[in-house]
Coordinates of C-alpha atoms and ligand atoms in Angstrom, one line a residue:
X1398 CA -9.9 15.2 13.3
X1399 CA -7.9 18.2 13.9
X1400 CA -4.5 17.5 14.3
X1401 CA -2.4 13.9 14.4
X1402 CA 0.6 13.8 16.2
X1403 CA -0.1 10.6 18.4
X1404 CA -1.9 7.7 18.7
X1405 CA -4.6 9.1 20.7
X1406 CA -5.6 11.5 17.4
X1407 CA -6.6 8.6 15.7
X1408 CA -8.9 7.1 18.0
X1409 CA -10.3 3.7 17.8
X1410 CA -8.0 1.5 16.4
X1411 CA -10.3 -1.1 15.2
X1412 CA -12.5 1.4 13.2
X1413 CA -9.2 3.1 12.0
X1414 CA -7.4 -0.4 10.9
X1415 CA -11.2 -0.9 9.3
X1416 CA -11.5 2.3 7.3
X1417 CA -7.5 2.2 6.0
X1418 CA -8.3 -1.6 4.2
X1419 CA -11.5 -0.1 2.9
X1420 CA -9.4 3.2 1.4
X1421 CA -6.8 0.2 0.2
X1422 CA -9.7 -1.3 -1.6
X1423 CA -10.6 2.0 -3.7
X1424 CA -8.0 4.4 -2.6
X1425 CA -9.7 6.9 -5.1
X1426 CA -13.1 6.8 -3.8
X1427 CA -13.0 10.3 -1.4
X1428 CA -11.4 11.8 -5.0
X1429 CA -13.6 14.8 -4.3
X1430 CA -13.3 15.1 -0.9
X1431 CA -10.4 17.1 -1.0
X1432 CA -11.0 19.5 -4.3
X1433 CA -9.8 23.1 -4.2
X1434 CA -7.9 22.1 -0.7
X1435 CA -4.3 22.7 -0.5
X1436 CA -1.8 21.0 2.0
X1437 CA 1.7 22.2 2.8
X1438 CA 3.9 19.8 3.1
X1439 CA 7.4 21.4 5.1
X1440 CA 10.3 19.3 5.4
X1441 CA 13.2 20.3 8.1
X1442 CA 14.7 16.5 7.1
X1443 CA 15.2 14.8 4.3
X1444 CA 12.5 11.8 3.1
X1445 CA 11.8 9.4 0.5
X1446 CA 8.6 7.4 1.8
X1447 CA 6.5 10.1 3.7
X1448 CA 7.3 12.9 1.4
X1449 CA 6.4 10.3 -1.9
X1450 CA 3.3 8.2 0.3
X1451 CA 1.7 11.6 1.7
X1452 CA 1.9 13.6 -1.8
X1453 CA 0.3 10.4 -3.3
X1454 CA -2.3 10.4 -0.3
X1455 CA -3.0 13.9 -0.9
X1456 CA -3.5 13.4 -4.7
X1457 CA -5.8 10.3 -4.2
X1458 CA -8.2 12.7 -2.4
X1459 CA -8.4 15.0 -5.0
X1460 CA -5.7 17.7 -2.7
X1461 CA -3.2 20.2 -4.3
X1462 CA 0.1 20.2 -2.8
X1463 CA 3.1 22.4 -2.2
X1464 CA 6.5 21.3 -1.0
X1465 CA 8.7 23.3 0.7
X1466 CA 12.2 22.3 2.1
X1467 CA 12.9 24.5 4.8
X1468 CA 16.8 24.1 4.5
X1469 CA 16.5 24.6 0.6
X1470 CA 15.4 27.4 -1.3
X1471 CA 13.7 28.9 1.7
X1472 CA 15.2 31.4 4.1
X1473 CA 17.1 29.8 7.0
X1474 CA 14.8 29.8 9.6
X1475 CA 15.2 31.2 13.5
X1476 CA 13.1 28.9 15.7
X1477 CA 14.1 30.5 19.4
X1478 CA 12.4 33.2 20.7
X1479 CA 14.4 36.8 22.3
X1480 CA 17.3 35.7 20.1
X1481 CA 18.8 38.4 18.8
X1482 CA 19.1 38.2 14.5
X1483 CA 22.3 38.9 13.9
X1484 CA 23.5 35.7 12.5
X1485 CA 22.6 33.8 9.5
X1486 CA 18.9 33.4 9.9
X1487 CA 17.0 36.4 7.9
X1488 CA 13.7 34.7 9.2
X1489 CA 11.8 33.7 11.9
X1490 CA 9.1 30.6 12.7
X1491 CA 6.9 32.8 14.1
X1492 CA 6.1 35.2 11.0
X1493 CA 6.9 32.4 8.9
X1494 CA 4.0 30.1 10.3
X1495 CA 1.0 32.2 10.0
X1496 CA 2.5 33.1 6.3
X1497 CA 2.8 29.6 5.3
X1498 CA -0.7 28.8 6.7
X1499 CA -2.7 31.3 4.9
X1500 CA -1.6 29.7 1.9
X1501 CA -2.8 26.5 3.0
X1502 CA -5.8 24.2 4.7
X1503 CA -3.6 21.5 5.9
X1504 CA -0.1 21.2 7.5
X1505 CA 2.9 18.6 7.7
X1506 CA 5.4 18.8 9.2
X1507 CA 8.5 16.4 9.4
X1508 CA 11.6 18.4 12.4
X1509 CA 13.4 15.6 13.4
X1510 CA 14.7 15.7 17.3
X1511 CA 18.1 17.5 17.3
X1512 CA 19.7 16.4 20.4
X1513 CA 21.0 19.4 21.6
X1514 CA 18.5 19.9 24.3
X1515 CA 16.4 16.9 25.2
X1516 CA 14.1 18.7 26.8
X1517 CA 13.0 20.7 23.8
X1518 CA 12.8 17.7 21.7
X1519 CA 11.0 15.9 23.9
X1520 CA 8.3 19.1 24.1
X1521 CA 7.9 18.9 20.3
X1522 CA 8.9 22.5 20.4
X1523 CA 8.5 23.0 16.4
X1524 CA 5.6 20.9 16.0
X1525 CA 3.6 22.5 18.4
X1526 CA 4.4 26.3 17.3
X1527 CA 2.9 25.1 14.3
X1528 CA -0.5 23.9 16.1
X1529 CA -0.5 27.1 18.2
X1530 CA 0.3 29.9 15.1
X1531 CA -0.6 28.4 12.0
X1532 CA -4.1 28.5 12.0
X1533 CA -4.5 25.4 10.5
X1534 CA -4.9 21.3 11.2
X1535 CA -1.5 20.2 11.4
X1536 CA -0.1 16.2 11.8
X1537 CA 3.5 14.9 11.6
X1538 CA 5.2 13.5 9.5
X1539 CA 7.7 12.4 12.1
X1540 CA 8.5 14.8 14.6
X1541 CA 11.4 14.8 17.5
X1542 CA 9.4 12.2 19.3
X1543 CA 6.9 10.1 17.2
X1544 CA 6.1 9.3 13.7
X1545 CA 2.3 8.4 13.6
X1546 CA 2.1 8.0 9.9
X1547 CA 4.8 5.1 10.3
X1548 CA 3.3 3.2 12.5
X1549 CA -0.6 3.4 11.5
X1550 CA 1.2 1.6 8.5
X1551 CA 3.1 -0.7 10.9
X1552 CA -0.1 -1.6 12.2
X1553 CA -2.2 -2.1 9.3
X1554 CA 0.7 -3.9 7.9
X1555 CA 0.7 -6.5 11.0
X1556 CA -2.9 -6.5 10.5
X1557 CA -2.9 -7.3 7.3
X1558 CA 0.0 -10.6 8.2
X1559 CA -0.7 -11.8 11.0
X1560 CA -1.8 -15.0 11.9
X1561 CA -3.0 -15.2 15.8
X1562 CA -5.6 -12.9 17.7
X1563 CA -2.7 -11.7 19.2
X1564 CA 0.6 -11.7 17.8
X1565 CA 3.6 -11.4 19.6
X1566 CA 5.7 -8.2 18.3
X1567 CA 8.9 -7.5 19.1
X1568 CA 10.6 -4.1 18.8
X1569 CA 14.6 -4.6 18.4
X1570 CA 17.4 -2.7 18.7
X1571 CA 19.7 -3.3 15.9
X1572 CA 22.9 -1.2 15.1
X1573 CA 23.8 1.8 12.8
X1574 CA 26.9 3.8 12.9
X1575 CA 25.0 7.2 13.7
X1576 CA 22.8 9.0 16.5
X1577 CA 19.3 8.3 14.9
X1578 CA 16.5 9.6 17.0
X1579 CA 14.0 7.6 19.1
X1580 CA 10.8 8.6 17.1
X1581 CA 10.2 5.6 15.4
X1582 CA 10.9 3.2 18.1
X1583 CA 8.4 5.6 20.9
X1584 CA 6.0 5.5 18.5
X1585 CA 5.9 1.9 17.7
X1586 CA 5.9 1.5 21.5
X1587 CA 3.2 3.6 22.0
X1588 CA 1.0 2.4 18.9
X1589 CA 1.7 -1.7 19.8
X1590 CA 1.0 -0.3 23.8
X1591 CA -2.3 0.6 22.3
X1592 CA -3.2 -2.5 21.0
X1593 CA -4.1 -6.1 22.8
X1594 CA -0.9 -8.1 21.5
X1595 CA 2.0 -9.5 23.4
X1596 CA 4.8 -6.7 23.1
X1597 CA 8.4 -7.0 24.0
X1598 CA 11.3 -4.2 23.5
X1599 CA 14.4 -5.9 23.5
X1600 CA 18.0 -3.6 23.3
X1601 CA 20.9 -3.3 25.0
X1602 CA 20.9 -1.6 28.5
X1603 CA 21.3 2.1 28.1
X1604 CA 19.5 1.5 25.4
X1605 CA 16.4 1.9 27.9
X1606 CA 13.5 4.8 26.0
X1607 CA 11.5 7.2 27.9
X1608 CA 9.2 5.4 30.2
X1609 CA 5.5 7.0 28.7
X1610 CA 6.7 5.1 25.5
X1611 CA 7.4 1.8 27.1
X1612 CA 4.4 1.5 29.1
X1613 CA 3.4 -1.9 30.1
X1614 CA 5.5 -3.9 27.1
X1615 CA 8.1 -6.2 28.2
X1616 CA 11.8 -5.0 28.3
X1617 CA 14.0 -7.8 27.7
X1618 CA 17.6 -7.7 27.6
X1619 CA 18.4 -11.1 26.1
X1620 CA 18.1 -10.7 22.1
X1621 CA 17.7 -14.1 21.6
X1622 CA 15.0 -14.9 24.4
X1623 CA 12.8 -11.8 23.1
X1624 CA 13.3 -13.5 19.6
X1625 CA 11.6 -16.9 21.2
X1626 CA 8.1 -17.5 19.5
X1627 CA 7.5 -14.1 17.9
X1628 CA 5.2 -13.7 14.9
X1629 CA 6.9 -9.9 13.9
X1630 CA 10.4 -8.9 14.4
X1631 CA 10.1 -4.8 14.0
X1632 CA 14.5 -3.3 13.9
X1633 CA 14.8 -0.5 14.2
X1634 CA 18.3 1.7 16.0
X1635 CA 17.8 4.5 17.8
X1636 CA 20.5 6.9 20.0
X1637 CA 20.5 6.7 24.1
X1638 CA 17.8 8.7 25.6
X1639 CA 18.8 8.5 29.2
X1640 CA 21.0 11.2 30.6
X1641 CA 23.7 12.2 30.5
X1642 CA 24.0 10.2 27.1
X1643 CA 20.9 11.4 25.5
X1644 CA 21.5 11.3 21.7
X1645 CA 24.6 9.4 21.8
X1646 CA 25.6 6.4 19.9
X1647 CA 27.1 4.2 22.5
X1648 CA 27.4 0.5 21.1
X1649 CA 27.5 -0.7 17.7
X1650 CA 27.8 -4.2 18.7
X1651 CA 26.6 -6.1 15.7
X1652 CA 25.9 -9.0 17.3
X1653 CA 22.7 -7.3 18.0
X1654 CA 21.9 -7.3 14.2
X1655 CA 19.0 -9.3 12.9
X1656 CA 20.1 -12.7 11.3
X1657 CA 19.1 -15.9 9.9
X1658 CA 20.1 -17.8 13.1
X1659 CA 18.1 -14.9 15.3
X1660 CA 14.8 -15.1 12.8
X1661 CA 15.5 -19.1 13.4
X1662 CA 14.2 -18.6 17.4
X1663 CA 11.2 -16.7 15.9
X1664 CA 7.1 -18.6 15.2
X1665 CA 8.3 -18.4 11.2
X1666 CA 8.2 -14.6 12.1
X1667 CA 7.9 -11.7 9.6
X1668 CA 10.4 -8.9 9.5
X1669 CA 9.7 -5.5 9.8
X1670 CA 11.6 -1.8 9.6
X1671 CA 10.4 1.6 8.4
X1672 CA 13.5 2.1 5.9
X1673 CA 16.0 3.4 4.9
X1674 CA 17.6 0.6 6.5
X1675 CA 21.5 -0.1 6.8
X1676 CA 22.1 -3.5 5.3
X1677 CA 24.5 -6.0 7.3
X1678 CA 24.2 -3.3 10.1
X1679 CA 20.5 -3.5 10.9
X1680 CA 19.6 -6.6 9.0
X1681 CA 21.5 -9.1 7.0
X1682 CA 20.7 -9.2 3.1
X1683 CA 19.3 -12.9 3.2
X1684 CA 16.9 -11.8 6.3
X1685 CA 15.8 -8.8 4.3
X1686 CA 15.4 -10.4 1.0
X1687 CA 13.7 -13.4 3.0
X1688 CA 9.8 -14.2 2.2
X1689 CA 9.1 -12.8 5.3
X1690 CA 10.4 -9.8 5.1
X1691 CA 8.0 -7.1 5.1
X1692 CA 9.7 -4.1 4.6
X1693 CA 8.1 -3.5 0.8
X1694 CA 4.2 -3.8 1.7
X1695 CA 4.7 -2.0 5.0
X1696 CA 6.3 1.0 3.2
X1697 CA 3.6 0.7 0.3
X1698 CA 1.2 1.1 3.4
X1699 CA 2.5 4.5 4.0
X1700 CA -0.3 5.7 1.1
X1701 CA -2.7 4.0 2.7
X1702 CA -2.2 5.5 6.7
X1703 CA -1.6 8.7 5.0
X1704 CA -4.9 9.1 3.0
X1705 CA -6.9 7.9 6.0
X1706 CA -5.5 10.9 8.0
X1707 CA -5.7 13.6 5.3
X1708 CA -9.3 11.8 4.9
X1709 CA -10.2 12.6 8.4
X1710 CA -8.5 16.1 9.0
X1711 CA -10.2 17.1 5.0
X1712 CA -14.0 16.3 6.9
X1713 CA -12.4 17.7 9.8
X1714 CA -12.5 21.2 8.0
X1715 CA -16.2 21.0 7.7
Ligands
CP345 N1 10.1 5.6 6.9 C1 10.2 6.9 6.6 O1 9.6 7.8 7.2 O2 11.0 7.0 5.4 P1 11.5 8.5 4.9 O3 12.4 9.0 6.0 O4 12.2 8.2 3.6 O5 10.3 9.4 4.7

């Protein structure tokens, strides 16, 4: 593998779902595999899970690794080209990615969307300066429009639970008193669009997210009749994406969060999010302290998505 920044990096779902529960099995059995190989790991945005699961992936295989956040202890960094450097930016991304690279084999990156221009967001515009200039395999650690390591967990996770061929999933809307981008719902979307199970995106309209995400899953408006039957509930909030409200926060309705009487409608279903999670905003404390709640062994899953990938771009350097 040579990058992995979407779903399509990965391949086979099947083989990759396959080869994750093998690594869960002996997560130290590639210990080699990665000796004297050094990944960067460059955070734009802060992080708990990816920046703890992907250092511990990287150390399972036998990987050094360096941590660098860009908006501490490094120079500020320019990102637009023909601006003029005047201001408070001594550096820019395009001498600072070849630099960082030949320190390196392998690069994450996490640069969040920034809703200031939804058009460079939604061309990755960071991420893929790093694929052009850096030299070097790079994959995401959640990006302005995905987060793949999140939801190869997410799948191994429902994987790993479910109880049917083919579950039905449903990604919810759910509140939260900020813009939060709409990385983790697209790439849900486009992960669960991937698979063979019954899918259903449920949110308030205007919620509505770009249309190569959706795909062919279900949009339901009706909270409750998405809720009917499902085997996973996945919440998750995320800001407008349709103009002329791209990035905004326009409802924080909280009748939309996920409750004891909503999981009620549900086949007994299992709740999911990808944390941090606003309690009584996203998810009430009983739903989230349930049996069914998920949230612990999908986020220990993180190690486990994160070594396969760092597995496969490592023999990718061969
Ligand atoms: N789910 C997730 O990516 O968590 P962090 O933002 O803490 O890394």
């Amino acid at each position: 593998m040579k990058k992995f920044t979407c779903v399509q990096d990965i391949g086979d779902l099947k083989v990759a779902v396959e080869e994750a529960l093998e690594l869960k099995r002996d997560r130290y059995q590639f210990s080699e595999l990665g000796r004297n190989k050094t990944l960067l790991m460059l955070f734009f945005n802060s992080s708990l899970r990816t920046r703890l699961s992907t250092q511990k992936a990287a150390m399972n295989l036998g990987m050094n690794v360096m941590v660098l956040d860009v908006n501490q202890g490094a120079w500020k960094l320019e990102t637009e080209r023909g601006v003029i450097m005047d201001g408070d930016k001594p550096e820019h991304l395009l001498e600072a990615i070849p630099v960082m690279g030949s320190y390196c084999d392998i690069i994450g990156i996490r640069s969040f969307a920034q809703f200031k221009d939804k058009k460079e967001d939604y061309e990755e515009r960071i991420l893929e300066q790093f694929i052009r200039y850096s030299g070097r395999p790079v994959f995401s650690m959640e990006a302005a429009t995905r987060h793949p390591l999140q939801s190869f967990a997410d799948l191994i996770t429902i994987e790993e639970y479910k109880k049917v061929e083919r579950p039905k999933v449903v990604l919810t809307w759910a509140p939260h008193p900020k813009a939060l981008p709409q990385a983790v719902p697209n790439s849900f979307a486009e992960w669960m669009n991937a698979t063979d199970y019954d899918f259903v995106i449920t949110h308030p309209e205007g919620y509505e997210l770009a249309e190569e995400f959706v795909g062919g899953a279900k949009v339901e408006y009706d909270q409750r009749k998405a809720f009917e039957g499902a085997d996973f509930i996945y919440a998750k909030n995320w800001a407008a994406y349709r103009d002329p409200h791209y990035g905004e926060v326009l409802s924080k309705n909280r009748a939309w969060t996920v409750d004891d009487e909503k999981m009620a409608l549900t086949n007994n279903a299992y709740f999911m999010h990808c944390l941090p999670v606003r309690r009584n905003m996203i998810v009430s404390d009983s739903v989230i302290e349930s049996e069914q709640s998920l949230v612990i062994p999908e986020a220990a899953n993180r190690e486990i998505s994160a070594t396969v990938v760092l597995k496969r771009l490592l023999e990718g350097l061969k």
